[in-house]
PDB file of C-alpha atoms and ligand atoms in Angstrom:
ATOM      1  CA  MET A   1     -29.783  -0.226 -37.997  1.00 84.00           C
ATOM      2  CA  THR A   2     -26.866   0.990 -40.158  1.00 96.00           C
ATOM      3  CA  VAL A   3     -25.194   3.965 -37.917  1.00 98.00           C
ATOM      4  CA  SER A   4     -24.419   6.890 -40.174  1.00 98.00           C
ATOM      5  CA  LEU A   5     -20.884   8.715 -39.051  1.00 98.00           C
ATOM      6  CA  GLY A   6     -19.546  12.199 -39.397  1.00 98.00           C
ATOM      7  CA  VAL A   7     -15.704  11.894 -39.043  1.00 98.00           C
ATOM      8  CA  THR A   8     -13.669  14.631 -37.955  1.00 98.00           C
ATOM      9  CA  GLY A   9      -9.457  15.050 -38.687  1.00 97.00           C
ATOM     10  CA  ALA A  10     -10.144  13.468 -41.614  1.00 97.00           C
ATOM     11  CA  THR A  11      -6.579  14.155 -42.711  1.00 95.00           C
ATOM     12  CA  GLY A  12      -4.991  13.159 -39.251  1.00 96.00           C
ATOM     13  CA  ARG A  13      -3.465   9.733 -38.632  1.00 98.00           C
ATOM     14  CA  MET A  14      -6.203   8.714 -36.751  1.00 98.00           C
ATOM     15  CA  GLY A  15      -9.039  10.235 -39.055  1.00 98.00           C
ATOM     16  CA  GLY A  16      -7.381   8.120 -41.797  1.00 97.00           C
ATOM     17  CA  GLU A  17      -7.229   5.026 -39.934  1.00 98.00           C
ATOM     18  CA  VAL A  18     -11.052   5.484 -38.558  1.00 98.00           C
ATOM     19  CA  LEU A  19     -12.049   6.398 -42.691  1.00 98.00           C
ATOM     20  CA  ALA A  20     -10.278   2.911 -43.658  1.00 98.00           C
ATOM     21  CA  ALA A  21     -11.678   0.608 -40.346  1.00 98.00           C
ATOM     22  CA  ALA A  22     -15.524   2.180 -41.426  1.00 98.00           C
ATOM     23  CA  ALA A  23     -14.999   1.303 -45.212  1.00 97.00           C
ATOM     24  CA  ASP A  24     -14.801  -2.393 -43.694  1.00 96.00           C
ATOM     25  CA  ARG A  25     -17.776  -2.587 -41.705  1.00 97.00           C
ATOM     26  CA  ASP A  26     -21.423  -2.836 -42.744  1.00 96.00           C
ATOM     27  CA  ASP A  27     -22.975  -1.870 -39.456  1.00 97.00           C
ATOM     28  CA  LEU A  28     -22.031   1.874 -40.191  1.00 97.00           C
ATOM     29  CA  ALA A  29     -21.755   4.199 -43.060  1.00 97.00           C
ATOM     30  CA  VAL A  30     -19.614   7.504 -43.380  1.00 98.00           C
ATOM     31  CA  ALA A  31     -21.676  10.324 -44.042  1.00 98.00           C
ATOM     32  CA  PHE A  32     -19.341  13.091 -44.114  1.00 98.00           C
ATOM     33  CA  ALA A  33     -15.985  13.822 -43.171  1.00 98.00           C
ATOM     34  CA  VAL A  34     -14.180  17.206 -42.573  1.00 97.00           C
ATOM     35  CA  SER A  35     -10.416  18.429 -42.493  1.00 94.00           C
ATOM     36  CA  ARG A  36      -9.129  22.053 -42.002  1.00 93.00           C
ATOM     37  CA  SER A  37      -7.544  21.491 -45.464  1.00 88.00           C
ATOM     38  CA  PRO A  38     -10.201  20.183 -47.378  1.00 85.00           C
ATOM     39  CA  GLY A  39      -9.961  18.998 -51.396  1.00 81.00           C
ATOM     40  CA  ASP A  40      -8.482  15.128 -51.262  1.00 82.00           C
ATOM     41  CA  GLU A  41     -10.428  12.026 -50.869  1.00 94.00           C
ATOM     42  CA  VAL A  42      -9.150   9.832 -47.856  1.00 94.00           C
ATOM     43  CA  GLU A  43     -10.119   6.523 -48.245  1.00 94.00           C
ATOM     44  CA  GLY A  44     -12.436   7.223 -50.691  1.00 94.00           C
ATOM     45  CA  VAL A  45     -14.498   9.528 -49.004  1.00 95.00           C
ATOM     46  CA  ALA A  46     -14.447  13.486 -49.868  1.00 95.00           C
ATOM     47  CA  VAL A  47     -13.005  15.683 -47.387  1.00 97.00           C
ATOM     48  CA  GLU A  48     -14.876  18.507 -46.998  1.00 96.00           C
ATOM     49  CA  ASP A  49     -14.021  22.129 -45.100  1.00 97.00           C
ATOM     50  CA  ALA A  50     -14.212  21.820 -41.298  1.00 97.00           C
ATOM     51  CA  ALA A  51     -15.557  25.318 -41.274  1.00 97.00           C
ATOM     52  CA  ASP A  52     -19.063  23.918 -42.495  1.00 97.00           C
ATOM     53  CA  PHE A  53     -19.421  21.318 -39.756  1.00 98.00           C
ATOM     54  CA  ALA A  54     -22.298  22.751 -38.703  1.00 98.00           C
ATOM     55  CA  ASP A  55     -24.104  22.851 -41.796  1.00 98.00           C
ATOM     56  CA  LEU A  56     -22.829  19.308 -42.952  1.00 98.00           C
ATOM     57  CA  LEU A  57     -24.227  18.244 -39.341  1.00 98.00           C
ATOM     58  CA  ALA A  58     -27.807  20.053 -40.402  1.00 98.00           C
ATOM     59  CA  SER A  59     -27.521  18.262 -43.818  1.00 98.00           C
ATOM     60  CA  HIS A  60     -26.634  15.178 -43.396  1.00 98.00           C
ATOM     61  CA  ASP A  61     -27.744  14.212 -39.694  1.00 98.00           C
ATOM     62  CA  PRO A  62     -25.714  11.822 -38.830  1.00 98.00           C
ATOM     63  CA  ASP A  63     -26.319   9.521 -35.359  1.00 98.00           C
ATOM     64  CA  VAL A  64     -22.328   9.860 -34.336  1.00 98.00           C
ATOM     65  CA  VAL A  65     -19.247  11.991 -34.591  1.00 98.00           C
ATOM     66  CA  VAL A  66     -16.494  10.472 -34.326  1.00 98.00           C
ATOM     67  CA  ASP A  67     -13.383  12.983 -33.394  1.00 98.00           C
ATOM     68  CA  PHE A  68      -9.603  12.508 -33.181  1.00 98.00           C
ATOM     69  CA  THR A  69      -8.078  16.047 -33.465  1.00 98.00           C
ATOM     70  CA  GLY A  70      -6.724  18.320 -30.907  1.00 98.00           C
ATOM     71  CA  PRO A  71      -7.957  19.596 -27.418  1.00 98.00           C
ATOM     72  CA  GLY A  72      -9.671  23.085 -28.604  1.00 97.00           C
ATOM     73  CA  SER A  73     -11.311  21.432 -31.788  1.00 97.00           C
ATOM     74  CA  CYS A  74     -12.458  18.517 -29.947  1.00 98.00           C
ATOM     75  CA  ILE A  75     -14.732  21.214 -27.717  1.00 98.00           C
ATOM     76  CA  GLU A  76     -15.436  23.284 -30.572  1.00 98.00           C
ATOM     77  CA  TYR A  77     -16.988  20.175 -32.545  1.00 98.00           C
ATOM     78  CA  ALA A  78     -18.854  18.612 -29.186  1.00 98.00           C
ATOM     79  CA  SER A  79     -20.696  21.863 -28.987  1.00 98.00           C
ATOM     80  CA  ALA A  80     -21.829  22.213 -32.311  1.00 98.00           C
ATOM     81  CA  CYS A  81     -22.840  18.480 -31.721  1.00 98.00           C
ATOM     82  CA  ALA A  82     -24.311  19.234 -28.708  1.00 98.00           C
ATOM     83  CA  GLU A  83     -26.975  22.046 -31.091  1.00 98.00           C
ATOM     84  CA  ALA A  84     -27.245  19.606 -33.653  1.00 98.00           C
ATOM     85  CA  GLY A  85     -28.588  16.571 -31.578  1.00 98.00           C
ATOM     86  CA  VAL A  86     -25.854  14.719 -32.632  1.00 98.00           C
ATOM     87  CA  GLY A  87     -23.652  11.958 -30.361  1.00 98.00           C
ATOM     88  CA  PHE A  88     -20.142  12.450 -30.017  1.00 98.00           C
ATOM     89  CA  VAL A  89     -17.504   9.585 -29.708  1.00 98.00           C
ATOM     90  CA  THR A  90     -13.844  11.530 -28.816  1.00 98.00           C
ATOM     91  CA  GLY A  91     -10.591   9.918 -28.355  1.00 98.00           C
ATOM     92  CA  THR A  92      -9.059  13.294 -28.592  1.00 98.00           C
ATOM     93  CA  THR A  93      -6.513  13.601 -25.783  1.00 98.00           C
ATOM     94  CA  GLY A  94      -4.525  17.181 -23.871  1.00 98.00           C
ATOM     95  CA  LEU A  95      -7.509  18.186 -22.727  1.00 98.00           C
ATOM     96  CA  SER A  96      -7.613  20.525 -19.700  1.00 98.00           C
ATOM     97  CA  GLU A  97      -9.837  20.518 -16.636  1.00 97.00           C
ATOM     98  CA  GLY A  98     -11.736  23.316 -18.351  1.00 98.00           C
ATOM     99  CA  GLY A  99     -11.675  21.519 -21.452  1.00 98.00           C
ATOM    100  CA  PHE A 100     -13.056  18.565 -20.020  1.00 98.00           C
ATOM    101  CA  ASP A 101     -15.923  20.444 -18.276  1.00 98.00           C
ATOM    102  CA  ALA A 102     -16.903  22.021 -21.725  1.00 98.00           C
ATOM    103  CA  LEU A 103     -17.169  18.171 -22.701  1.00 98.00           C
ATOM    104  CA  ARG A 104     -18.898  17.531 -19.861  1.00 98.00           C
ATOM    105  CA  GLU A 105     -21.340  20.173 -20.787  1.00 98.00           C
ATOM    106  CA  SER A 106     -22.401  19.052 -24.510  1.00 98.00           C
ATOM    107  CA  ALA A 107     -23.012  15.888 -22.836  1.00 98.00           C
ATOM    108  CA  SER A 108     -25.688  17.386 -20.969  1.00 98.00           C
ATOM    109  CA  GLU A 109     -27.660  17.640 -24.365  1.00 98.00           C
ATOM    110  CA  VAL A 110     -26.746  14.441 -25.959  1.00 98.00           C
ATOM    111  CA  PRO A 111     -24.526  11.187 -25.571  1.00 98.00           C
ATOM    112  CA  VAL A 112     -20.711  11.925 -24.656  1.00 98.00           C
ATOM    113  CA  LEU A 113     -18.156   8.978 -25.190  1.00 98.00           C
ATOM    114  CA  TYR A 114     -14.708   9.992 -24.283  1.00 98.00           C
ATOM    115  CA  ALA A 115     -11.655   7.590 -23.933  1.00 98.00           C
ATOM    116  CA  SER A 116      -8.196   8.284 -23.979  1.00 98.00           C
ATOM    117  CA  ASN A 117      -7.698   5.132 -25.282  1.00 98.00           C
ATOM    118  CA  PHE A 118      -9.838   2.572 -27.570  1.00 98.00           C
ATOM    119  CA  SER A 119      -8.320  -0.567 -26.992  1.00 98.00           C
ATOM    120  CA  ARG A 120      -9.539  -3.441 -25.134  1.00 98.00           C
ATOM    121  CA  GLY A 121      -5.902  -4.611 -24.176  1.00 98.00           C
ATOM    122  CA  ILE A 122      -5.270  -1.026 -22.142  1.00 98.00           C
ATOM    123  CA  ALA A 123      -9.190  -1.530 -20.414  1.00 98.00           C
ATOM    124  CA  ALA A 124      -7.668  -4.916 -19.310  1.00 98.00           C
ATOM    125  CA  LEU A 125      -4.329  -3.559 -18.196  1.00 98.00           C
ATOM    126  CA  ARG A 126      -6.279  -0.911 -16.229  1.00 98.00           C
ATOM    127  CA  ARG A 127      -8.221  -3.941 -14.763  1.00 98.00           C
ATOM    128  CA  ALA A 128      -4.830  -5.387 -13.885  1.00 98.00           C
ATOM    129  CA  VAL A 129      -3.188  -2.285 -12.442  1.00 98.00           C
ATOM    130  CA  ARG A 130      -6.500  -1.575 -10.091  1.00 98.00           C
ATOM    131  CA  GLU A 131      -6.002  -5.049  -9.018  1.00 98.00           C
ATOM    132  CA  ALA A 132      -2.412  -5.228  -8.265  1.00 98.00           C
ATOM    133  CA  VAL A 133      -2.194  -1.958  -6.647  1.00 98.00           C
ATOM    134  CA  PRO A 134      -3.493  -2.982  -3.490  1.00 98.00           C
ATOM    135  CA  ALA A 135      -2.121  -6.368  -3.559  1.00 98.00           C
ATOM    136  CA  LEU A 136       1.275  -5.139  -3.681  1.00 98.00           C
ATOM    137  CA  ASP A 137       1.132  -2.651  -1.158  1.00 96.00           C
ATOM    138  CA  GLY A 138       3.942  -0.364  -0.460  1.00 96.00           C
ATOM    139  CA  TYR A 139       5.675  -1.362  -3.645  1.00 98.00           C
ATOM    140  CA  ASP A 140       7.403   1.426  -6.033  1.00 98.00           C
ATOM    141  CA  ILE A 141       5.162   2.180  -8.832  1.00 98.00           C
ATOM    142  CA  GLU A 142       6.827   3.763 -12.032  1.00 98.00           C
ATOM    143  CA  LEU A 143       4.837   4.219 -15.318  1.00 98.00           C
ATOM    144  CA  THR A 144       6.352   5.075 -18.737  1.00 98.00           C
ATOM    145  CA  GLU A 145       4.718   5.504 -22.359  1.00 99.00           C
ATOM    146  CA  THR A 146       6.110   5.709 -25.662  1.00 99.00           C
ATOM    147  CA  HIS A 147       5.106   6.940 -28.243  1.00 98.00           C
ATOM    148  CA  HIS A 148       5.513   8.369 -32.328  1.00 98.00           C
ATOM    149  CA  ASN A 149       7.731  11.197 -32.635  1.00 98.00           C
ATOM    150  CA  ALA A 150       4.679  13.494 -34.072  1.00 98.00           C
ATOM    151  CA  LYS A 151       2.953  13.036 -30.629  1.00 98.00           C
ATOM    152  CA  ARG A 152       2.057  16.559 -28.902  1.00 98.00           C
ATOM    153  CA  ASP A 153       0.545  16.100 -25.490  1.00 98.00           C
ATOM    154  CA  ALA A 154       2.765  14.201 -22.993  1.00 98.00           C
ATOM    155  CA  PRO A 155       2.342  12.059 -20.756  1.00 98.00           C
ATOM    156  CA  SER A 156      -0.121  10.619 -22.741  1.00 98.00           C
ATOM    157  CA  GLY A 157      -3.836  10.945 -21.860  1.00 98.00           C
ATOM    158  CA  THR A 158      -3.809   6.435 -21.279  1.00 99.00           C
ATOM    159  CA  ALA A 159      -0.867   7.510 -18.469  1.00 98.00           C
ATOM    160  CA  LEU A 160      -3.067   9.797 -16.955  1.00 98.00           C
ATOM    161  CA  THR A 161      -5.854   7.485 -16.926  1.00 98.00           C
ATOM    162  CA  ILE A 162      -4.099   5.049 -15.213  1.00 98.00           C
ATOM    163  CA  LEU A 163      -2.548   7.438 -12.840  1.00 98.00           C
ATOM    164  CA  ASP A 164      -6.143   8.121 -11.609  1.00 98.00           C
ATOM    165  CA  ASP A 165      -6.778   4.628 -11.764  1.00 98.00           C
ATOM    166  CA  ILE A 166      -3.831   4.585  -9.020  1.00 98.00           C
ATOM    167  CA  ASP A 167      -4.931   7.483  -7.130  1.00 98.00           C
ATOM    168  CA  ASP A 168      -8.253   5.720  -7.134  1.00 98.00           C
ATOM    169  CA  VAL A 169      -7.274   2.602  -5.177  1.00 98.00           C
ATOM    170  CA  ARG A 170      -4.394   3.758  -2.783  1.00 96.00           C
ATOM    171  CA  GLY A 171      -4.822   7.260  -2.173  1.00 96.00           C
ATOM    172  CA  GLU A 172      -3.360  10.565  -4.107  1.00 96.00           C
ATOM    173  CA  SER A 173       0.187  10.264  -4.661  1.00 94.00           C
ATOM    174  CA  GLU A 174       2.728  12.565  -5.741  1.00 97.00           C
ATOM    175  CA  ARG A 175       3.864  12.227  -9.770  1.00 98.00           C
ATOM    176  CA  VAL A 176       7.307  12.745 -10.539  1.00 98.00           C
ATOM    177  CA  HIS A 177       8.054  13.519 -14.200  1.00 98.00           C
ATOM    178  CA  GLY A 178      11.680  12.008 -14.959  1.00 96.00           C
ATOM    179  CA  ARG A 179      14.283  12.709 -12.787  1.00 96.00           C
ATOM    180  CA  GLU A 180      17.661  14.435 -12.932  1.00 96.00           C
ATOM    181  CA  GLY A 181      20.290  15.250 -10.436  1.00 97.00           C
ATOM    182  CA  GLU A 182      19.918  14.707  -6.726  1.00 97.00           C
ATOM    183  CA  ALA A 183      16.737  13.245  -7.013  1.00 94.00           C
ATOM    184  CA  PRO A 184      16.169  10.453  -4.714  1.00 95.00           C
ATOM    185  CA  ARG A 185      13.250   8.461  -4.981  1.00 96.00           C
ATOM    186  CA  SER A 186      10.550   9.317  -2.033  1.00 95.00           C
ATOM    187  CA  GLU A 187       7.859   6.799  -0.657  1.00 93.00           C
ATOM    188  CA  GLY A 188       4.641   6.647  -2.328  1.00 95.00           C
ATOM    189  CA  GLU A 189       5.831   8.942  -5.409  1.00 97.00           C
ATOM    190  CA  VAL A 190       4.986   7.728  -8.808  1.00 98.00           C
ATOM    191  CA  GLY A 191       7.427   7.632 -11.429  1.00 98.00           C
ATOM    192  CA  VAL A 192       6.287   8.875 -14.700  1.00 98.00           C
ATOM    193  CA  HIS A 193       8.375   8.775 -17.726  1.00 98.00           C
ATOM    194  CA  ALA A 194       7.702   9.858 -21.516  1.00 98.00           C
ATOM    195  CA  ARG A 195       9.471   8.505 -24.655  1.00 98.00           C
ATOM    196  CA  ARG A 196       9.116   9.881 -28.176  1.00 98.00           C
ATOM    197  CA  ALA A 197      10.683   7.777 -31.205  1.00 98.00           C
ATOM    198  CA  GLY A 198      10.097   6.631 -34.925  1.00 98.00           C
ATOM    199  CA  ASP A 199       6.592   5.792 -35.788  1.00 98.00           C
ATOM    200  CA  ILE A 200       5.796   3.629 -32.349  1.00 98.00           C
ATOM    201  CA  ALA A 201       1.686   3.435 -31.971  1.00 98.00           C
ATOM    202  CA  GLY A 202       1.434   3.111 -28.511  1.00 98.00           C
ATOM    203  CA  GLU A 203       2.886   1.460 -25.314  1.00 98.00           C
ATOM    204  CA  HIS A 204       2.336   1.875 -21.573  1.00 99.00           C
ATOM    205  CA  GLU A 205       4.298   0.205 -18.823  1.00 98.00           C
ATOM    206  CA  VAL A 206       3.073   0.317 -15.286  1.00 99.00           C
ATOM    207  CA  LEU A 207       5.982  -1.649 -13.347  1.00 98.00           C
ATOM    208  CA  LEU A 208       5.802  -2.392  -9.332  1.00 98.00           C
ATOM    209  CA  ALA A 209       8.658  -3.301  -7.597  1.00 98.00           C
ATOM    210  CA  GLY A 210       9.308  -4.022  -3.846  1.00 98.00           C
ATOM    211  CA  ASN A 211      10.449  -7.000  -1.484  1.00 96.00           C
ATOM    212  CA  HIS A 212      12.967  -8.301  -4.016  1.00 98.00           C
ATOM    213  CA  GLU A 213      10.471  -9.156  -6.618  1.00 98.00           C
ATOM    214  CA  SER A 214       8.784  -6.784  -9.523  1.00 98.00           C
ATOM    215  CA  LEU A 215       6.082  -6.993 -11.611  1.00 98.00           C
ATOM    216  CA  SER A 216       5.525  -5.392 -15.205  1.00 98.00           C
ATOM    217  CA  LEU A 217       2.239  -4.811 -16.883  1.00 98.00           C
ATOM    218  CA  THR A 218       2.957  -3.899 -20.173  1.00 98.00           C
ATOM    219  CA  HIS A 219       0.678  -3.036 -23.249  1.00 98.00           C
ATOM    220  CA  ARG A 220       1.565  -2.554 -26.953  1.00 98.00           C
ATOM    221  CA  ALA A 221      -0.096  -1.067 -29.817  1.00 98.00           C
ATOM    222  CA  GLY A 222       0.535  -2.946 -32.784  1.00 98.00           C
ATOM    223  CA  SER A 223      -0.926  -0.532 -35.122  1.00 98.00           C
ATOM    224  CA  ARG A 224      -3.646   2.328 -35.169  1.00 98.00           C
ATOM    225  CA  GLY A 225      -6.450   0.134 -36.327  1.00 98.00           C
ATOM    226  CA  VAL A 226      -6.857  -1.487 -32.666  1.00 98.00           C
ATOM    227  CA  PHE A 227      -7.940   2.670 -31.894  1.00 98.00           C
ATOM    228  CA  ALA A 228     -10.032   3.095 -34.750  1.00 98.00           C
ATOM    229  CA  ALA A 229     -11.670  -0.241 -33.901  1.00 98.00           C
ATOM    230  CA  GLY A 230     -12.735   0.495 -30.833  1.00 98.00           C
ATOM    231  CA  ALA A 231     -13.870   3.913 -31.566  1.00 98.00           C
ATOM    232  CA  LEU A 232     -16.355   2.513 -34.101  1.00 98.00           C
ATOM    233  CA  ASP A 233     -17.289   0.025 -31.725  1.00 98.00           C
ATOM    234  CA  ALA A 234     -18.331   2.784 -29.134  1.00 98.00           C
ATOM    235  CA  ALA A 235     -20.130   4.716 -32.321  1.00 98.00           C
ATOM    236  CA  THR A 236     -22.225   2.395 -32.782  1.00 98.00           C
ATOM    237  CA  TRP A 237     -23.105   1.520 -29.111  1.00 98.00           C
ATOM    238  CA  LEU A 238     -23.540   5.194 -28.657  1.00 98.00           C
ATOM    239  CA  ALA A 239     -25.795   5.906 -31.521  1.00 97.00           C
ATOM    240  CA  ASP A 240     -28.969   4.875 -29.675  1.00 93.00           C
ATOM    241  CA  ARG A 241     -28.001   6.591 -26.043  1.00 98.00           C
ATOM    242  CA  ASP A 242     -29.825   8.905 -23.796  1.00 98.00           C
ATOM    243  CA  ALA A 243     -27.809  12.578 -23.734  1.00 98.00           C
ATOM    244  CA  GLY A 244     -25.197  11.687 -20.833  1.00 98.00           C
ATOM    245  CA  TRP A 245     -21.413  10.878 -19.988  1.00 98.00           C
ATOM    246  CA  TYR A 246     -20.396   7.567 -20.871  1.00 98.00           C
ATOM    247  CA  ASP A 247     -17.024   5.490 -20.867  1.00 96.00           C
ATOM    248  CA  PHE A 248     -15.498   3.119 -23.211  1.00 98.00           C
ATOM    249  CA  THR A 249     -15.658   0.227 -20.134  1.00 96.00           C
ATOM    250  CA  GLU A 250     -19.187   0.421 -20.461  1.00 97.00           C
ATOM    251  CA  VAL A 251     -19.154  -0.493 -24.530  1.00 98.00           C
ATOM    252  CA  LEU A 252     -17.061  -3.841 -23.225  1.00 97.00           C
ATOM    253  CA  GLU A 253     -19.286  -4.373 -20.777  1.00 92.00           C
TER     254      GLU A 253
HETATM  255  N1  LIG B 301      -8.093   7.540 -27.436  1.00 57.75           N
HETATM  256  C1  LIG B 301      -7.182   6.758 -28.388  1.00 57.75           C
HETATM  257  O1  LIG B 301      -7.776   5.361 -28.292  1.00 57.75           O
HETATM  258  C2  LIG B 301      -6.276   7.672 -28.965  1.00 57.75           C
HETATM  259  C3  LIG B 301      -6.092   8.483 -29.077  1.00 57.75           C
HETATM  260  N2  LIG B 301      -5.486   9.300 -30.165  1.00 57.75           N
HETATM  261  C4  LIG B 301      -5.410  10.974 -29.757  1.00 57.75           C
HETATM  262  O2  LIG B 301      -5.996  11.393 -30.979  1.00 57.75           O
HETATM  263  C5  LIG B 301      -5.816  12.795 -31.046  1.00 57.75           C
HETATM  264  C6  LIG B 301      -5.083  12.722 -32.817  1.00 57.75           C
HETATM  265  O3  LIG B 301      -3.975  12.029 -32.625  1.00 57.75           O
HETATM  266  P1  LIG B 301      -3.473  11.899 -34.345  1.00 57.75           P
HETATM  267  O4  LIG B 301      -4.570  11.438 -35.272  1.00 57.75           O
HETATM  268  O5  LIG B 301      -2.365  10.925 -34.386  1.00 57.75           O
HETATM  269  O6  LIG B 301      -3.304  13.345 -34.264  1.00 57.75           O
HETATM  270  P2  LIG B 301      -2.973  14.252 -36.151  1.00 57.75           P
HETATM  271  O7  LIG B 301      -1.780  15.310 -35.966  1.00 57.75           O
HETATM  272  O8  LIG B 301      -2.117  13.087 -36.822  1.00 57.75           O
HETATM  273  O9  LIG B 301      -4.213  14.634 -36.609  1.00 57.75           O
HETATM  274  C7  LIG B 301      -5.169  15.475 -35.975  1.00 57.75           C
HETATM  275  C8  LIG B 301      -5.914  16.047 -36.823  1.00 57.75           C
HETATM  276  O10 LIG B 301      -6.723  16.853 -36.164  1.00 57.75           O
HETATM  277  C9  LIG B 301      -6.902  17.999 -36.864  1.00 57.75           C
HETATM  278  N3  LIG B 301      -6.683  19.342 -35.942  1.00 57.75           N
HETATM  279  C10 LIG B 301      -5.901  19.437 -34.954  1.00 57.75           C
HETATM  280  N4  LIG B 301      -6.081  20.690 -34.213  1.00 57.75           N
HETATM  281  C11 LIG B 301      -6.893  21.165 -34.644  1.00 57.75           C
HETATM  282  C12 LIG B 301      -7.664  22.117 -34.885  1.00 57.75           C
HETATM  283  N5  LIG B 301      -7.142  23.127 -33.810  1.00 57.75           N
HETATM  284  N6  LIG B 301      -8.880  22.583 -35.257  1.00 57.75           N
HETATM  285  C13 LIG B 301      -9.319  21.365 -36.273  1.00 57.75           C
HETATM  286  N7  LIG B 301      -9.058  20.402 -36.457  1.00 57.75           N
HETATM  287  C14 LIG B 301      -7.485  20.046 -36.006  1.00 57.75           C
HETATM  288  C15 LIG B 301      -6.129  17.740 -37.711  1.00 57.75           C
HETATM  289  O11 LIG B 301      -6.882  17.375 -39.401  1.00 57.75           O
HETATM  290  P3  LIG B 301      -7.709  18.333 -40.223  1.00 57.75           P
HETATM  291  O12 LIG B 301      -6.214  19.783 -40.719  1.00 57.75           O
HETATM  292  O13 LIG B 301      -7.740  17.235 -41.277  1.00 57.75           O
HETATM  293  O14 LIG B 301      -8.866  19.230 -39.920  1.00 57.75           O
HETATM  294  C16 LIG B 301      -5.269  16.910 -37.653  1.00 57.75           C
HETATM  295  O15 LIG B 301      -4.582  16.388 -38.594  1.00 57.75           O
HETATM  296  C17 LIG B 301      -4.480  13.295 -30.384  1.00 57.75           C
HETATM  297  O16 LIG B 301      -5.256  13.796 -29.304  1.00 57.75           O
HETATM  298  C18 LIG B 301      -4.018  11.638 -29.934  1.00 57.75           C
HETATM  299  O17 LIG B 301      -3.552  11.769 -28.483  1.00 57.75           O
HETATM  300  C19 LIG B 301      -5.020   9.064 -31.121  1.00 57.75           C
HETATM  301  C20 LIG B 301      -4.766   7.616 -30.880  1.00 57.75           C
HETATM  302  C21 LIG B 301      -5.446   6.482 -30.146  1.00 57.75           C
HETATM  303  O1  LIG B 302      -1.089  10.039 -29.525  1.00 57.75           O
HETATM  304  C1  LIG B 302      -1.191   8.795 -29.910  1.00 57.75           C
HETATM  305  O2  LIG B 302      -0.896   8.195 -30.902  1.00 57.75           O
HETATM  306  C2  LIG B 302      -1.956   8.181 -28.788  1.00 57.75           C
HETATM  307  N1  LIG B 302      -2.590   8.944 -27.691  1.00 57.75           N
HETATM  308  C3  LIG B 302      -3.204   8.291 -26.846  1.00 57.75           C
HETATM  309  C4  LIG B 302      -2.719   8.832 -25.861  1.00 57.75           C
HETATM  310  O3  LIG B 302      -2.613  10.040 -25.506  1.00 57.75           O
HETATM  311  O4  LIG B 302      -3.104   8.109 -24.862  1.00 57.75           O
HETATM  312  C5  LIG B 302      -3.675   6.721 -27.082  1.00 57.75           C
HETATM  313  C6  LIG B 302      -2.754   6.048 -27.831  1.00 57.75           C
HETATM  314  O5  LIG B 302      -1.780   5.552 -26.902  1.00 57.75           O
HETATM  315  C7  LIG B 302      -2.105   6.371 -28.877  1.00 57.75           C
END
């Protein structure tokens, strides 16, 4: 079966990566791509007007839409997919709690898969963190993420997911975002640090320190292609699922 895709944010960094990765695969085909600034071709695909998204869904009837855009547009695209009966894969980060609620509403109509990070390395890092934190009870934890200088949200969606993993395995902790002035560390807090520089695709480090030792778990994405490949794997996996809320870890099982 060839999975038919709609792609949003076609002129964005990730939109372009998704179109490039899709061109190299024979298990899926791009039915259409949209942008708020249509007209140009990206990776040989004509970019259509995002204002026509609902009409494009109706005329092309894709299996899945892949979305890497912004929090507001992600919700709007998901809701249009829910109306049209089209599955939705999104890696858009920076969603508010209300945004996630809205996305989950769409999941009552169609299959929706959200992942703050589509790399296999981050999936493995998350498993390692969930094992290391209880094994190193009482150790201080500091999380540092580094991204390119055009990233809008901080901390990254991946950092927030890892923080939730830490809370899951050892209970809710205070999150201290950077430190300045008189700012001694309190027991149990998790320090969170966001760096923005150059064109770094994405790095996450979880540092655990105590008992005269430290453990550092670090993931570095070498390029955005790794995220695009994971999102396309998720799209082919999601194509024949029932309505519901799905996670990237299920794709990797
Ligand atoms: N989960 C993961 O693995 C990854 C997630 N991301 C996330 O993906 C998202 C996009 O990242 P990136 O590609 O670097 O960002 P870019 O800014 O390069 O691209 C985002 C594109 O989304 C579209 N867009 C943005 N805001 C709106 C809006 N309000 N309405 C409609 N379209 C909008 C624009 O495309 P156009 O004008 O063409 O419509 C824009 O070019 C971010 O949230 C980022 O954190 C990034 C990498 C990996
Ligand atoms: O904006 C990015 O670039 C990335 N965003 C995601 C995030 O917020 O975690 C994933 C990846 O690290 C790249």
